[in-house]
Amino acid sequence: MTWVAWRVQRPQILAALGAVAMLAVWLTATGLVTGHSPAWKYWTDGDVGLLYSLPGLLGLALGAPLVAAEAGHRTQRLAWTQSIPRTRWLAFKLLMGGLVAAGLSAALTALLEWWTKVVSIAASTNSGGFSGVRIQPAAFDVTGIVVVGYTLFAFALGTALGAVIRRPGWAFALGIPVFAAGRLLVEDWWRPHLVGPASYASLTGIPSKAVWNGWLLNSGLVPAGRTSPVPGQTWQATPPASYYTCTNHARSMAADAHCAALAHVHYVMQFQPASHYWALQGAETAIFAGIAVLLLGVTVIAVRKWSS
C-alpha cells in the first residue's frame, strides 16, 4: 500500500519538492548576500507575501488532488476491488501525504529560522538594539512550529474539499480563501489572547525595553490605578480636559508626567513580551492541528459515502 500511495501521489510530491528546493536556494542566496548589509531592511512586502502564502499553497497542492484526482479518474474502485477496505486505502494516502507535508514544512521552517536570524542581526544593528523580532506578527508566522501547523491545516482542508467536491482544481481554488480567512481570524482575533498579555504603565508614555522588544497590542491613557480602559470605553478614549490644558504649558518629560498625575491618568501599554513566543507558538499550532483533525474526519465521512 505504501508503494501504491507513493506511485499515485508522486507527481504532486515531486512538484512540491521542486518548489521548496527553489525557495531554499533563494533564501540561502538572499540570506548570505544581504544578511550582513547595513542597508538591508528586515522585511519587504514581496518577501512577506511569498512566505506567508507558502504553507497554504504547499498543503493545498498536496491535499486537493489526494482523493479528488482518484475520484475523477475512478481509480479508487480498482483499489477497493483488491480486498483493500476504503478506510485503509484512505489512511495510507493521508499518512503519506501528511508526512510529506509535515516534513517539507519542518525543513522549510529550519531554513526560515536561519534566514530570519541573519536578517534580524542586520535589523538590530540598524535600530538601536531591537531584537525581539520573532514575537512580531511578520516574523511569528514564518518561524517556530506554526508553519507545520499551517501546512497540515491546508493539507487537511484541501483533502476534505477534494473529497466533497471531487474536483482537484475547484478544491484548490476554494481552499485558498478559506485558508487565508482562517489564518487572519486566528492572527487578528485569537492570537493576542491565547496567552495573557502583560501591561506596562508609565506617566510619560515612553515604553520599557520589554515593550520595545515585544508585540504591542494596545496603548493609551487610562485612569490611574487601572491597566485597561474603564468598561464602555476604548483605548482611544479622550483623556480629561484638565490633562490637555496642563500639557499645553508643559515643556519637558517631567512636566508631562506631572500633568498626567494631576489628571489622574497614566499611559498603559498592553503587549505580548518576547518571553511568550513559544507559548503562543504552541497554542496556535494546537488550534490548527485540531482543525486539521476535524477536517480529516470530514474526509473519512465523505469518502465512506462514495459509491463503490
Tab-separated table of C-alpha atoms in Angstrom:
chain	number	residue	atom	x	y	z
A	1	MET	CA	0.000	0.000	0.000
A	2	THR	CA	2.848	2.412	0.751
A	3	TRP	CA	4.339	1.830	-2.714
A	4	VAL	CA	0.945	2.348	-4.370
A	5	ALA	CA	0.322	5.530	-2.383
A	6	TRP	CA	3.726	6.833	-3.449
A	7	ARG	CA	3.153	5.990	-7.112
A	8	VAL	CA	-0.225	7.736	-7.200
A	9	GLN	CA	0.941	10.879	-5.351
A	10	ARG	CA	4.403	11.050	-6.925
A	11	PRO	CA	3.718	13.963	-9.353
A	12	GLN	CA	2.356	16.231	-6.618
A	13	ILE	CA	5.115	15.264	-4.181
A	14	LEU	CA	7.886	15.862	-6.707
A	15	ALA	CA	6.375	19.211	-7.691
A	16	ALA	CA	6.218	20.263	-4.038
A	17	LEU	CA	9.820	19.153	-3.506
A	18	GLY	CA	10.907	21.201	-6.509
A	19	ALA	CA	9.089	24.317	-5.309
A	20	VAL	CA	10.572	24.083	-1.812
A	21	ALA	CA	14.039	23.445	-3.260
A	22	MET	CA	13.824	26.593	-5.394
A	23	LEU	CA	12.692	28.622	-2.409
A	24	ALA	CA	15.556	27.170	-0.356
A	25	VAL	CA	18.042	28.354	-2.979
A	26	TRP	CA	16.514	31.849	-2.941
A	27	LEU	CA	16.520	32.058	0.882
A	28	THR	CA	20.105	30.842	1.076
A	29	ALA	CA	21.279	33.318	-1.554
A	30	THR	CA	19.485	36.328	-0.062
A	31	GLY	CA	20.488	35.365	3.470
A	32	LEU	CA	24.166	35.126	2.606
A	33	VAL	CA	24.278	38.159	0.339
A	34	THR	CA	22.137	40.656	2.281
A	35	GLY	CA	22.337	39.376	5.837
A	36	HIS	CA	25.392	41.466	6.681
A	37	SER	CA	24.495	44.545	4.697
A	38	PRO	CA	23.775	47.620	6.859
A	39	ALA	CA	21.308	48.837	4.227
A	40	TRP	CA	19.155	45.681	4.398
A	41	LYS	CA	15.628	46.099	5.773
A	42	TYR	CA	14.071	43.426	7.950
A	43	TRP	CA	11.124	42.711	5.633
A	44	THR	CA	9.922	43.718	2.207
A	45	ASP	CA	6.345	43.331	1.046
A	46	GLY	CA	7.277	40.760	-1.587
A	47	ASP	CA	9.164	38.577	0.879
A	48	VAL	CA	6.318	38.558	3.391
A	49	GLY	CA	3.650	37.754	0.804
A	50	LEU	CA	5.615	34.809	-0.562
A	51	LEU	CA	6.495	33.326	2.814
A	52	TYR	CA	3.001	33.800	4.255
A	53	SER	CA	1.328	32.050	1.346
A	54	LEU	CA	3.741	29.135	1.035
A	55	PRO	CA	2.301	26.837	3.778
A	56	GLY	CA	-1.183	27.212	2.313
A	57	LEU	CA	-0.100	26.627	-1.266
A	58	LEU	CA	2.068	23.666	-0.284
A	59	GLY	CA	-0.614	21.993	1.829
A	60	LEU	CA	-3.406	22.583	-0.683
A	61	ALA	CA	-1.263	21.378	-3.583
A	62	LEU	CA	-0.672	18.083	-1.776
A	63	GLY	CA	-4.140	17.724	-0.297
A	64	ALA	CA	-6.571	18.853	-3.016
A	65	PRO	CA	-5.756	16.063	-5.524
A	66	LEU	CA	-5.147	13.397	-2.875
A	67	VAL	CA	-8.553	11.727	-3.210
A	68	ALA	CA	-10.277	14.065	-5.667
A	69	ALA	CA	-7.996	13.048	-8.532
A	70	GLU	CA	-8.752	9.374	-7.979
A	71	ALA	CA	-12.463	10.124	-7.804
A	72	GLY	CA	-12.243	11.944	-11.114
A	73	HIS	CA	-10.460	9.033	-12.805
A	74	ARG	CA	-12.400	6.410	-10.794
A	75	THR	CA	-9.124	4.651	-9.986
A	76	GLN	CA	-10.168	4.186	-6.371
A	77	ARG	CA	-12.540	1.424	-7.500
A	78	LEU	CA	-9.576	-0.667	-8.642
A	79	ALA	CA	-8.041	-0.471	-5.171
A	80	TRP	CA	-11.312	-1.299	-3.474
A	81	THR	CA	-11.753	-4.418	-5.611
A	82	GLN	CA	-8.367	-5.755	-4.439
A	83	SER	CA	-9.660	-6.660	-0.968
A	84	ILE	CA	-8.467	-3.291	0.389
A	85	PRO	CA	-11.049	-1.559	2.615
A	86	ARG	CA	-11.592	2.049	1.661
A	87	THR	CA	-10.718	3.225	5.178
A	88	ARG	CA	-7.328	1.528	4.963
A	89	TRP	CA	-6.843	2.861	1.445
A	90	LEU	CA	-7.601	6.386	2.654
A	91	ALA	CA	-5.424	6.032	5.764
A	92	PHE	CA	-2.337	5.170	3.720
A	93	LYS	CA	-2.928	8.090	1.373
A	94	LEU	CA	-3.414	10.532	4.244
A	95	LEU	CA	-0.366	9.193	6.051
A	96	MET	CA	1.861	9.518	3.000
A	97	GLY	CA	0.646	12.985	2.081
A	98	GLY	CA	0.643	14.234	5.664
A	99	LEU	CA	4.194	13.059	6.342
A	100	VAL	CA	5.462	14.730	3.185
A	101	ALA	CA	3.647	17.984	4.015
A	102	ALA	CA	4.943	17.991	7.600
A	103	GLY	CA	8.475	17.086	6.536
A	104	LEU	CA	8.705	19.763	3.884
A	105	SER	CA	7.291	22.438	6.160
A	106	ALA	CA	9.626	21.424	9.002
A	107	ALA	CA	12.647	21.656	6.705
A	108	LEU	CA	11.395	24.982	5.408
A	109	THR	CA	10.919	26.281	8.962
A	110	ALA	CA	14.511	25.440	9.861
A	111	LEU	CA	15.697	27.404	6.835
A	112	LEU	CA	13.396	30.306	7.645
A	113	GLU	CA	14.704	30.375	11.214
A	114	TRP	CA	18.223	30.719	9.856
A	115	TRP	CA	17.152	33.310	7.305
A	116	THR	CA	15.246	35.490	9.763
A	117	LYS	CA	18.087	35.266	12.278
A	118	VAL	CA	20.521	36.585	9.713
A	119	VAL	CA	18.194	39.421	8.783
A	120	SER	CA	17.336	40.272	12.389
A	121	ILE	CA	21.051	40.735	13.127
A	122	ALA	CA	21.154	43.450	10.486
A	123	ALA	CA	17.878	44.889	11.788
A	124	SER	CA	19.175	45.108	15.358
A	125	THR	CA	22.316	46.826	14.093
A	126	ASN	CA	20.215	49.479	12.392
A	127	SER	CA	17.552	50.030	15.054
A	128	GLY	CA	19.470	50.572	18.245
A	129	GLY	CA	19.323	47.088	19.699
A	130	PHE	CA	15.816	45.926	18.788
A	131	SER	CA	15.991	42.152	18.993
A	132	GLY	CA	12.549	40.753	19.862
A	133	VAL	CA	11.563	40.264	16.254
A	134	ARG	CA	10.151	36.715	16.478
A	135	ILE	CA	7.125	37.717	18.571
A	136	GLN	CA	6.137	40.278	15.929
A	137	PRO	CA	3.402	39.055	13.533
A	138	ALA	CA	5.634	39.458	10.478
A	139	ALA	CA	8.237	37.025	11.825
A	140	PHE	CA	5.977	34.913	14.044
A	141	ASP	CA	4.138	33.392	11.066
A	142	VAL	CA	7.299	32.074	9.388
A	143	THR	CA	9.274	30.797	12.383
A	144	GLY	CA	8.864	28.257	15.156
A	145	ILE	CA	6.430	25.364	14.779
A	146	VAL	CA	3.357	27.182	13.488
A	147	VAL	CA	4.483	26.744	9.874
A	148	VAL	CA	3.982	22.993	10.264
A	149	GLY	CA	0.549	23.623	11.769
A	150	TYR	CA	-0.436	25.920	8.896
A	151	THR	CA	0.713	23.364	6.327
A	152	LEU	CA	-1.143	20.453	7.934
A	153	PHE	CA	-4.270	22.599	8.192
A	154	ALA	CA	-4.050	23.458	4.485
A	155	PHE	CA	-3.368	19.807	3.612
A	156	ALA	CA	-6.401	18.593	5.569
A	157	LEU	CA	-8.528	21.412	4.141
A	158	GLY	CA	-7.585	20.535	0.565
A	159	THR	CA	-8.225	16.851	1.190
A	160	ALA	CA	-11.642	17.480	2.740
A	161	LEU	CA	-12.715	19.845	-0.032
A	162	GLY	CA	-11.475	17.369	-2.638
A	163	ALA	CA	-13.431	14.539	-1.029
A	164	VAL	CA	-16.607	16.612	-1.027
A	165	ILE	CA	-16.274	18.399	-4.392
A	166	ARG	CA	-14.300	15.623	-6.172
A	167	ARG	CA	-12.604	18.220	-8.396
A	168	PRO	CA	-8.944	18.950	-7.555
A	169	GLY	CA	-8.883	22.341	-9.258
A	170	TRP	CA	-12.030	23.577	-7.572
A	171	ALA	CA	-10.878	22.198	-4.216
A	172	PHE	CA	-7.569	24.060	-4.522
A	173	ALA	CA	-9.239	27.318	-5.636
A	174	LEU	CA	-11.818	27.224	-2.854
A	175	GLY	CA	-9.213	26.259	-0.300
A	176	ILE	CA	-7.142	29.430	-0.849
A	177	PRO	CA	-9.685	31.948	0.529
A	178	VAL	CA	-10.763	29.546	3.295
A	179	PHE	CA	-7.151	29.069	4.378
A	180	ALA	CA	-6.483	32.809	4.261
A	181	ALA	CA	-9.629	33.541	6.279
A	182	GLY	CA	-8.618	31.002	8.914
A	183	ARG	CA	-5.153	32.494	9.224
A	184	LEU	CA	-6.490	36.043	9.551
A	185	LEU	CA	-9.120	35.013	12.086
A	186	VAL	CA	-6.569	33.380	14.372
A	187	GLU	CA	-3.940	36.104	13.977
A	188	ASP	CA	-6.242	39.092	14.480
A	189	TRP	CA	-8.814	37.738	16.943
A	190	TRP	CA	-7.358	34.770	18.839
A	191	ARG	CA	-3.567	35.057	18.964
A	192	PRO	CA	-3.417	38.243	21.098
A	193	HIS	CA	-5.403	36.437	23.800
A	194	LEU	CA	-4.079	32.864	23.597
A	195	VAL	CA	-1.648	33.793	26.380
A	196	GLY	CA	-2.457	36.515	28.877
A	197	PRO	CA	-0.739	39.745	27.770
A	198	ALA	CA	1.489	41.860	30.011
A	199	SER	CA	0.940	45.531	30.845
A	200	TYR	CA	3.353	48.396	31.404
A	201	ALA	CA	2.260	51.682	32.999
A	202	SER	CA	4.101	54.981	32.706
A	203	LEU	CA	3.329	58.655	33.305
A	204	THR	CA	5.468	59.685	30.339
A	205	GLY	CA	4.345	57.163	27.711
A	206	ILE	CA	7.892	56.026	26.989
A	207	PRO	CA	7.954	52.223	26.508
A	208	SER	CA	10.221	49.978	28.511
A	209	LYS	CA	12.741	47.655	26.868
A	210	ALA	CA	10.297	44.748	27.339
A	211	VAL	CA	7.585	46.645	25.441
A	212	TRP	CA	10.046	47.685	22.751
A	213	ASN	CA	11.124	44.073	22.253
A	214	GLY	CA	7.573	42.703	22.419
A	215	TRP	CA	4.385	42.814	20.373
A	216	LEU	CA	2.373	45.918	21.268
A	217	LEU	CA	-1.369	45.179	21.308
A	218	ASN	CA	-2.961	48.318	22.761
A	219	SER	CA	-1.851	51.585	24.318
A	220	GLY	CA	-3.421	54.759	25.591
A	221	LEU	CA	-4.236	56.985	28.546
A	222	VAL	CA	-6.408	55.247	31.135
A	223	PRO	CA	-7.455	56.219	34.666
A	224	ALA	CA	-4.739	55.910	37.302
A	225	GLY	CA	-4.743	52.549	39.041
A	226	ARG	CA	-6.130	50.698	36.003
A	227	THR	CA	-4.315	48.645	33.360
A	228	SER	CA	-7.181	48.815	30.840
A	229	PRO	CA	-9.920	51.287	29.900
A	230	VAL	CA	-12.999	51.511	32.092
A	231	PRO	CA	-15.966	49.432	30.869
A	232	GLY	CA	-17.644	51.072	27.910
A	233	GLN	CA	-14.531	52.965	26.777
A	234	THR	CA	-11.793	52.126	24.303
A	235	TRP	CA	-8.031	52.561	24.369
A	236	GLN	CA	-8.509	55.690	22.265
A	237	ALA	CA	-10.835	57.359	24.803
A	238	THR	CA	-10.262	61.111	25.214
A	239	PRO	CA	-8.451	61.973	28.472
A	240	PRO	CA	-9.826	64.649	30.828
A	241	ALA	CA	-9.757	68.242	29.570
A	242	SER	CA	-7.523	69.173	32.500
A	243	TYR	CA	-4.800	66.983	31.036
A	244	TYR	CA	-4.764	68.861	27.721
A	245	THR	CA	-4.933	72.220	29.487
A	246	CYS	CA	-1.902	71.281	31.536
A	247	THR	CA	0.134	69.778	28.695
A	248	ASN	CA	-0.315	72.931	26.609
A	249	HIS	CA	2.113	74.529	29.037
A	250	ALA	CA	4.342	71.505	29.522
A	251	ARG	CA	7.858	71.791	28.162
A	252	SER	CA	9.547	68.639	29.388
A	253	MET	CA	9.030	64.975	30.062
A	254	ALA	CA	8.801	65.648	33.777
A	255	ALA	CA	6.125	68.277	33.143
A	256	ASP	CA	4.101	65.812	31.051
A	257	ALA	CA	4.339	63.274	33.851
A	258	HIS	CA	3.174	65.933	36.340
A	259	CYS	CA	0.177	66.733	34.114
A	260	ALA	CA	-0.776	63.063	33.906
A	261	ALA	CA	-0.592	62.742	37.683
A	262	LEU	CA	-2.769	65.845	38.189
A	263	ALA	CA	-5.381	64.474	35.760
A	264	HIS	CA	-5.281	61.056	37.484
A	265	VAL	CA	-4.360	59.236	34.260
A	266	HIS	CA	-1.330	57.308	33.068
A	267	TYR	CA	-0.131	55.629	29.913
A	268	VAL	CA	-0.669	51.879	29.762
A	269	MET	CA	0.797	49.613	27.115
A	270	GLN	CA	-0.648	46.130	26.713
A	271	PHE	CA	1.748	43.782	24.943
A	272	GLN	CA	2.937	40.229	24.437
A	273	PRO	CA	6.530	40.044	25.680
A	274	ALA	CA	9.186	38.172	23.756
A	275	SER	CA	9.174	35.509	26.502
A	276	HIS	CA	5.654	34.453	25.416
A	277	TYR	CA	6.866	33.433	21.962
A	278	TRP	CA	6.898	29.656	22.466
A	279	ALA	CA	3.684	29.617	24.488
A	280	LEU	CA	1.890	31.430	21.658
A	281	GLN	CA	3.514	29.154	19.087
A	282	GLY	CA	2.322	26.038	20.895
A	283	ALA	CA	-1.213	27.318	21.441
A	284	GLU	CA	-1.687	28.433	17.834
A	285	THR	CA	-0.189	25.242	16.425
A	286	ALA	CA	-2.580	23.207	18.599
A	287	ILE	CA	-5.543	25.153	17.198
A	288	PHE	CA	-4.633	24.456	13.575
A	289	ALA	CA	-3.724	20.827	14.325
A	290	GLY	CA	-7.109	20.352	15.980
A	291	ILE	CA	-8.914	21.854	12.991
A	292	ALA	CA	-6.884	19.585	10.703
A	293	VAL	CA	-8.031	16.513	12.657
A	294	LEU	CA	-11.668	17.607	12.300
A	295	LEU	CA	-11.199	18.125	8.559
A	296	LEU	CA	-9.677	14.658	8.216
A	297	GLY	CA	-12.807	13.338	9.889
A	298	VAL	CA	-14.860	15.125	7.229
A	299	THR	CA	-12.715	13.447	4.575
A	300	VAL	CA	-13.291	9.981	6.030
A	301	ILE	CA	-17.063	10.524	6.217
A	302	ALA	CA	-17.216	11.887	2.660
A	303	VAL	CA	-15.174	9.016	1.193
A	304	ARG	CA	-17.238	6.399	3.000
A	305	LYS	CA	-20.313	7.814	1.256
A	306	TRP	CA	-18.795	7.369	-2.203
A	307	SER	CA	-20.400	4.682	-4.290
A	308	SER	CA	-18.253	1.598	-4.850
